[in-house]
Amino acid sequence: MPFVLTDALERSANRNLPAPLSAAVTTALEHIREGCFQRSLCLVVATTSVASGLEVGYEHYRGSYSNPIMYTPVVLSGMLAGAGLAGAFSGVAARTVLRWVSVATLADGIIGFFFHIRGVARKPGGWSLPVTNIVMGPPIFAPLLFGTSAYLGLMASYLRREEDSNRIAGRLGEAVEAGSSDWRINLRYGRFQKHLSALTVLWAFFSGFEALYSHYKTNFRYKAQWTPILLAPLVMAAAAGAVKSRRIANTALPIVSALAMADGAVGFYYHARGIVRRPGGMKKPLYNTLYGPPIFAPLLFAACGFLGLMASLLRREKR
């Protein structure tokens, strides 16, 4: 019988945790497996949108908002946070407002990626000095990483509510549509492990590349700055393997994804400490946050781990 991570976690929770806590863990795992976690994911979208909005807000402030389009991700992140909160309380809002705000935010990330590439090309020497201009120019993959929350929001808009897992109609609907290969049906019933694993490969590459040249700027002053560089290829390899193998998706992927999340949390601490250690420390919070290490950047790397971990808990597509 193949190893299934959610089944193993449920057995472990029942053996080692008190009854109320084990029941909560089992219920949460069942909701994820069946695609019934719309409300929870909406709250995640709202929280991550605030963090990414603050990050892009002060990064563009450093660029003096020289192009009016630099305001769009700041505005859209606030809209996405509001839509995520609305989706947590209303299934209709999740299927309408959250969905279309997420699509608009994803489109804005793609447009921002084009402008960042153009920004690198317009620096002295352009692409004939790729390393120098990528390091010193606008963060090239940051607009795509900004779309992480939006992608989660789009995903949440197709999921079912937590209470739907206990409804007979929902179970009958799953039985009827179990053979469908439509991606919307797969999302609705929690069958998108391969899809999310493939997405994790891309996001791990983007976040690893961002960490590489960001830490290169400081000449890798601390040994801890190498950890996301080393972990990103491991996450990519595990996620790519998870697309092909259910066993890898239930073993290697959750391990390296959990390490990526932990590394992002540690990186957040180091970046916060770097801000505090700047001249003036917390007496000049705004200035030091603007010109110190990007405080929320490590959390984007942690978000990559979150995608991989979530993928490991889902079911595989029928085809």
Short mmCIF file of C-alpha atoms in Angstrom, two decimals:
data_model
loop_
_atom_site.label_atom_id
_atom_site.label_comp_id
_atom_site.label_asym_id
_atom_site.label_seq_id
_atom_site.Cartn_x
_atom_site.Cartn_y
_atom_site.Cartn_z
CA MET A 1 0.00 0.00 0.00
CA PRO A 2 1.54 3.38 -1.01
CA PHE A 3 2.59 5.79 1.74
CA VAL A 4 0.16 8.72 2.09
CA LEU A 5 1.33 11.64 4.19
CA THR A 6 -2.08 12.75 5.42
CA ASP A 7 -2.95 9.23 6.59
CA ALA A 8 0.37 8.97 8.44
CA LEU A 9 -0.15 12.35 10.09
CA GLU A 10 -3.65 11.40 11.16
CA ARG A 11 -2.42 8.17 12.73
CA SER A 12 0.38 10.01 14.51
CA ALA A 13 -2.02 12.68 15.81
CA ASN A 14 -4.43 10.05 17.13
CA ARG A 15 -1.61 8.22 18.94
CA ASN A 16 0.30 11.16 20.39
CA LEU A 17 -2.08 14.06 20.93
CA PRO A 18 -4.95 14.61 23.39
CA ALA A 19 -8.37 13.79 21.98
CA PRO A 20 -9.58 17.38 21.31
CA LEU A 21 -6.31 18.37 19.61
CA SER A 22 -6.03 15.17 17.58
CA ALA A 23 -9.62 15.63 16.38
CA ALA A 24 -8.81 19.19 15.26
CA VAL A 25 -5.69 18.03 13.38
CA THR A 26 -7.56 15.16 11.74
CA THR A 27 -10.38 17.49 10.65
CA ALA A 28 -7.94 20.04 9.23
CA LEU A 29 -6.11 17.35 7.23
CA GLU A 30 -9.40 15.99 5.92
CA HIS A 31 -10.47 19.47 4.81
CA ILE A 32 -7.22 20.00 2.91
CA ARG A 33 -7.38 16.57 1.30
CA GLU A 34 -10.95 17.14 0.11
CA GLY A 35 -10.47 20.74 -1.02
CA CYS A 36 -12.68 22.16 1.73
CA PHE A 37 -10.44 24.92 3.08
CA GLN A 38 -11.59 28.01 1.23
CA ARG A 39 -12.11 30.13 4.33
CA SER A 40 -8.71 29.26 5.80
CA LEU A 41 -6.87 29.95 2.54
CA CYS A 42 -8.69 33.27 2.17
CA LEU A 43 -7.28 34.34 5.54
CA VAL A 44 -3.80 33.28 4.39
CA VAL A 45 -4.27 35.38 1.24
CA ALA A 46 -5.30 38.41 3.27
CA THR A 47 -2.29 38.11 5.58
CA THR A 48 0.31 37.53 2.88
CA SER A 49 -1.13 40.33 0.75
CA VAL A 50 -0.47 42.82 3.55
CA ALA A 51 3.15 41.65 3.85
CA SER A 52 3.80 41.70 0.09
CA GLY A 53 2.07 45.08 -0.23
CA LEU A 54 4.29 46.62 2.44
CA GLU A 55 7.37 45.12 0.78
CA VAL A 56 6.58 46.45 -2.68
CA GLY A 57 5.37 49.74 -1.18
CA TYR A 58 8.67 50.69 0.38
CA GLU A 59 10.73 49.23 -2.48
CA HIS A 60 8.90 51.49 -4.91
CA TYR A 61 9.22 54.37 -2.46
CA ARG A 62 12.98 53.95 -2.77
CA GLY A 63 12.45 54.31 -6.51
CA SER A 64 10.49 57.53 -5.85
CA TYR A 65 7.46 56.08 -7.68
CA SER A 66 9.08 57.43 -10.85
CA ASN A 67 6.53 55.55 -12.99
CA PRO A 68 2.82 55.79 -12.11
CA ILE A 69 2.45 52.03 -12.69
CA MET A 70 4.53 51.53 -9.53
CA TYR A 71 1.41 52.42 -7.54
CA THR A 72 -0.65 49.56 -8.97
CA PRO A 73 0.81 46.68 -6.89
CA VAL A 74 0.42 48.75 -3.72
CA VAL A 75 -3.25 49.42 -4.48
CA LEU A 76 -3.93 45.87 -5.65
CA SER A 77 -2.32 44.30 -2.57
CA GLY A 78 -4.72 46.28 -0.38
CA MET A 79 -7.64 45.23 -2.57
CA LEU A 80 -6.50 41.60 -2.44
CA ALA A 81 -6.24 41.71 1.34
CA GLY A 82 -9.77 43.10 1.54
CA ALA A 83 -11.06 40.53 -0.94
CA GLY A 84 -9.40 37.75 1.07
CA LEU A 85 -11.14 38.90 4.24
CA ALA A 86 -14.44 39.17 2.39
CA GLY A 87 -13.94 35.67 1.00
CA ALA A 88 -13.36 34.31 4.49
CA PHE A 89 -16.84 35.45 5.49
CA SER A 90 -18.69 34.93 2.22
CA GLY A 91 -18.45 32.15 -0.33
CA VAL A 92 -20.01 34.43 -2.95
CA ALA A 93 -17.29 37.05 -2.38
CA ALA A 94 -14.63 34.34 -2.64
CA ARG A 95 -16.00 33.13 -5.99
CA THR A 96 -16.42 36.62 -7.47
CA VAL A 97 -14.51 39.51 -5.91
CA LEU A 98 -11.50 37.47 -4.76
CA ARG A 99 -11.25 35.64 -8.07
CA TRP A 100 -11.16 38.73 -10.25
CA VAL A 101 -8.94 40.77 -7.94
CA SER A 102 -6.53 37.82 -7.95
CA VAL A 103 -6.55 37.69 -11.77
CA ALA A 104 -5.88 41.45 -11.94
CA THR A 105 -3.03 41.14 -9.43
CA LEU A 106 -1.46 38.26 -11.38
CA ALA A 107 -1.66 40.32 -14.56
CA ASP A 108 -0.06 43.25 -12.75
CA GLY A 109 2.81 40.99 -11.63
CA ILE A 110 3.45 39.93 -15.23
CA ILE A 111 3.40 43.56 -16.37
CA GLY A 112 5.75 44.48 -13.51
CA PHE A 113 8.11 41.70 -14.59
CA PHE A 114 8.30 43.32 -18.05
CA PHE A 115 9.05 46.73 -16.52
CA HIS A 116 11.76 45.26 -14.29
CA ILE A 117 13.39 43.58 -17.28
CA ARG A 118 13.22 46.90 -19.13
CA GLY A 119 14.76 48.60 -16.10
CA VAL A 120 17.74 46.25 -16.22
CA ALA A 121 18.10 46.76 -19.98
CA ARG A 122 18.11 50.56 -19.55
CA LYS A 123 20.98 50.60 -17.10
CA PRO A 124 24.41 51.55 -18.50
CA GLY A 125 25.65 48.58 -20.51
CA GLY A 126 22.23 46.92 -20.50
CA TRP A 127 22.27 43.16 -20.95
CA SER A 128 25.92 43.23 -22.03
CA LEU A 129 26.66 43.52 -18.29
CA PRO A 130 24.05 41.05 -17.03
CA VAL A 131 25.47 40.28 -13.57
CA THR A 132 26.17 43.89 -12.62
CA ASN A 133 22.88 45.25 -13.91
CA ILE A 134 20.72 42.46 -12.49
CA VAL A 135 22.37 42.93 -9.09
CA MET A 136 22.14 46.74 -9.15
CA GLY A 137 18.90 47.08 -11.11
CA PRO A 138 15.29 46.41 -10.09
CA PRO A 139 14.73 42.95 -8.55
CA ILE A 140 13.87 41.05 -11.69
CA PHE A 141 11.62 38.30 -10.30
CA ALA A 142 10.06 40.32 -7.48
CA PRO A 143 6.88 41.14 -9.48
CA LEU A 144 6.28 37.43 -10.13
CA LEU A 145 6.80 36.60 -6.44
CA PHE A 146 4.31 39.38 -5.67
CA GLY A 147 1.78 37.20 -7.47
CA THR A 148 2.07 34.42 -4.88
CA SER A 149 -0.81 35.75 -2.80
CA ALA A 150 -2.86 36.33 -5.93
CA TYR A 151 -2.33 32.77 -7.09
CA LEU A 152 -3.42 31.48 -3.69
CA GLY A 153 -6.45 33.76 -3.95
CA LEU A 154 -7.36 32.37 -7.36
CA MET A 155 -6.96 28.87 -5.99
CA ALA A 156 -9.12 29.68 -2.96
CA SER A 157 -11.91 31.00 -5.20
CA TYR A 158 -12.44 27.48 -6.62
CA LEU A 159 -12.25 25.57 -3.34
CA ARG A 160 -15.17 24.49 -1.21
CA ARG A 161 -16.03 25.86 2.22
CA GLU A 162 -14.93 23.91 5.31
CA GLU A 163 -18.50 22.99 6.19
CA ASP A 164 -19.04 21.41 2.76
CA SER A 165 -17.01 18.34 3.78
CA ASN A 166 -19.86 17.28 6.08
CA ARG A 167 -22.63 17.74 3.52
CA ILE A 168 -24.07 14.72 1.77
CA ALA A 169 -24.56 16.73 -1.42
CA GLY A 170 -20.86 17.54 -1.53
CA ARG A 171 -19.88 13.89 -1.14
CA LEU A 172 -22.34 12.81 -3.82
CA GLY A 173 -21.02 15.51 -6.14
CA GLU A 174 -17.47 14.30 -5.65
CA ALA A 175 -18.50 10.73 -6.44
CA VAL A 176 -20.25 11.83 -9.63
CA GLU A 177 -17.37 14.07 -10.79
CA ALA A 178 -14.52 11.82 -9.61
CA GLY A 179 -13.58 10.86 -13.16
CA SER A 180 -13.46 14.43 -14.46
CA SER A 181 -10.15 15.88 -15.69
CA ASP A 182 -11.39 19.49 -15.69
CA TRP A 183 -8.91 21.61 -13.69
CA ARG A 184 -11.70 23.51 -11.93
CA ILE A 185 -13.24 20.29 -10.70
CA ASN A 186 -9.82 19.06 -9.59
CA LEU A 187 -9.30 22.26 -7.60
CA ARG A 188 -12.76 22.09 -6.09
CA TYR A 189 -12.16 18.60 -4.73
CA GLY A 190 -8.53 18.97 -3.68
CA ARG A 191 -6.99 17.04 -6.57
CA PHE A 192 -4.19 19.32 -7.72
CA GLN A 193 -1.01 17.95 -6.18
CA LYS A 194 0.92 17.75 -9.45
CA HIS A 195 -0.17 21.22 -10.52
CA LEU A 196 0.89 22.83 -7.24
CA SER A 197 4.16 20.89 -7.24
CA ALA A 198 4.99 22.26 -10.70
CA LEU A 199 4.17 25.74 -9.47
CA THR A 200 6.49 25.22 -6.50
CA VAL A 201 9.36 24.49 -8.91
CA LEU A 202 8.91 27.90 -10.53
CA TRP A 203 8.45 29.79 -7.29
CA ALA A 204 11.51 28.11 -5.73
CA PHE A 205 13.60 29.20 -8.71
CA PHE A 206 12.32 32.79 -8.54
CA SER A 207 12.82 33.14 -4.78
CA GLY A 208 16.20 31.37 -4.84
CA PHE A 209 17.43 33.65 -7.61
CA GLU A 210 16.23 36.72 -5.72
CA ALA A 211 18.04 35.56 -2.57
CA LEU A 212 21.19 34.86 -4.59
CA TYR A 213 21.73 38.32 -6.01
CA SER A 214 20.34 40.07 -2.93
CA HIS A 215 22.88 38.34 -0.70
CA TYR A 216 25.57 38.75 -3.37
CA LYS A 217 25.20 42.52 -2.90
CA THR A 218 26.43 42.13 0.69
CA ASN A 219 29.15 39.66 -0.34
CA PHE A 220 27.49 36.90 1.71
CA ARG A 221 28.59 38.55 4.94
CA TYR A 222 26.85 35.91 7.06
CA LYS A 223 27.03 32.18 6.46
CA ALA A 224 23.26 31.96 7.01
CA GLN A 225 22.83 33.88 3.75
CA TRP A 226 23.82 30.73 1.86
CA THR A 227 20.92 28.67 3.24
CA PRO A 228 18.17 29.84 0.83
CA ILE A 229 20.63 29.47 -2.06
CA LEU A 230 21.24 25.84 -1.09
CA LEU A 231 17.65 25.04 -0.19
CA ALA A 232 16.05 26.45 -3.36
CA PRO A 233 17.50 23.74 -5.67
CA LEU A 234 16.46 21.06 -3.17
CA VAL A 235 12.89 22.37 -3.15
CA MET A 236 12.93 22.52 -6.95
CA ALA A 237 14.20 18.95 -7.24
CA ALA A 238 11.69 17.59 -4.71
CA ALA A 239 8.79 19.48 -6.32
CA ALA A 240 9.79 18.32 -9.80
CA GLY A 241 9.98 14.75 -8.50
CA ALA A 242 6.57 15.18 -6.90
CA VAL A 243 5.06 15.90 -10.32
CA LYS A 244 6.17 12.44 -11.45
CA SER A 245 6.00 10.45 -8.22
CA ARG A 246 3.37 10.31 -5.51
CA ARG A 247 5.94 8.83 -3.12
CA ILE A 248 8.27 11.81 -3.51
CA ALA A 249 5.30 14.14 -3.06
CA ASN A 250 4.53 12.45 0.28
CA THR A 251 8.11 12.09 1.56
CA ALA A 252 10.86 14.37 0.20
CA LEU A 253 8.66 17.34 -0.73
CA PRO A 254 7.18 17.99 2.74
CA ILE A 255 10.60 17.70 4.39
CA VAL A 256 12.40 20.23 2.18
CA SER A 257 9.30 22.48 2.14
CA ALA A 258 9.24 22.56 5.95
CA LEU A 259 12.96 23.41 5.91
CA ALA A 260 12.27 26.27 3.48
CA MET A 261 9.53 27.63 5.73
CA ALA A 262 11.81 27.43 8.77
CA ASP A 263 14.63 29.08 6.83
CA GLY A 264 12.30 31.91 5.80
CA ALA A 265 11.33 32.47 9.43
CA VAL A 266 15.00 32.53 10.49
CA GLY A 267 15.77 34.90 7.60
CA PHE A 268 12.98 37.22 8.74
CA TYR A 269 14.63 37.35 12.18
CA TYR A 270 18.03 38.15 10.64
CA HIS A 271 16.58 40.88 8.43
CA ALA A 272 14.73 42.41 11.37
CA ARG A 273 17.94 42.27 13.40
CA GLY A 274 19.81 43.93 10.55
CA ILE A 275 17.35 46.83 10.60
CA VAL A 276 17.65 47.22 14.38
CA ARG A 277 21.47 47.22 14.15
CA ARG A 278 21.60 50.09 11.67
CA PRO A 279 22.64 53.53 12.98
CA GLY A 280 19.74 54.89 14.99
CA GLY A 281 18.13 51.46 15.31
CA MET A 282 14.44 51.66 16.17
CA LYS A 283 14.73 55.38 16.81
CA LYS A 284 14.56 55.73 13.03
CA PRO A 285 12.23 52.83 12.13
CA LEU A 286 10.97 54.15 8.80
CA TYR A 287 14.38 55.16 7.46
CA ASN A 288 16.11 51.96 8.57
CA THR A 289 13.32 49.76 7.24
CA LEU A 290 13.51 51.53 3.88
CA TYR A 291 17.26 51.26 3.52
CA GLY A 292 18.03 48.16 5.55
CA PRO A 293 17.62 44.54 4.46
CA PRO A 294 14.17 43.88 2.91
CA ILE A 295 12.31 42.69 5.99
CA PHE A 296 9.58 40.65 4.29
CA ALA A 297 11.73 39.11 1.54
CA PRO A 298 12.54 35.94 3.55
CA LEU A 299 8.82 35.37 4.03
CA LEU A 300 8.45 35.10 0.24
CA PHE A 301 10.94 32.23 0.37
CA ALA A 302 8.89 30.73 3.21
CA ALA A 303 5.80 31.06 1.00
CA CYS A 304 7.53 28.84 -1.54
CA GLY A 305 7.89 26.21 1.19
CA PHE A 306 4.24 26.70 2.09
CA LEU A 307 3.21 25.90 -1.49
CA GLY A 308 5.27 22.71 -1.44
CA LEU A 309 3.93 21.63 1.94
CA MET A 310 0.36 22.24 0.85
CA ALA A 311 0.99 20.26 -2.34
CA SER A 312 2.18 17.29 -0.28
CA LEU A 313 -1.13 17.22 1.63
CA LEU A 314 -3.37 17.27 -1.44
CA ARG A 315 -4.60 14.45 -3.64
CA ARG A 316 -3.28 13.80 -7.12
CA GLU A 317 -5.16 14.65 -10.26
CA LYS A 318 -7.02 11.82 -11.98
CA ARG A 319 -4.95 12.34 -15.15
#
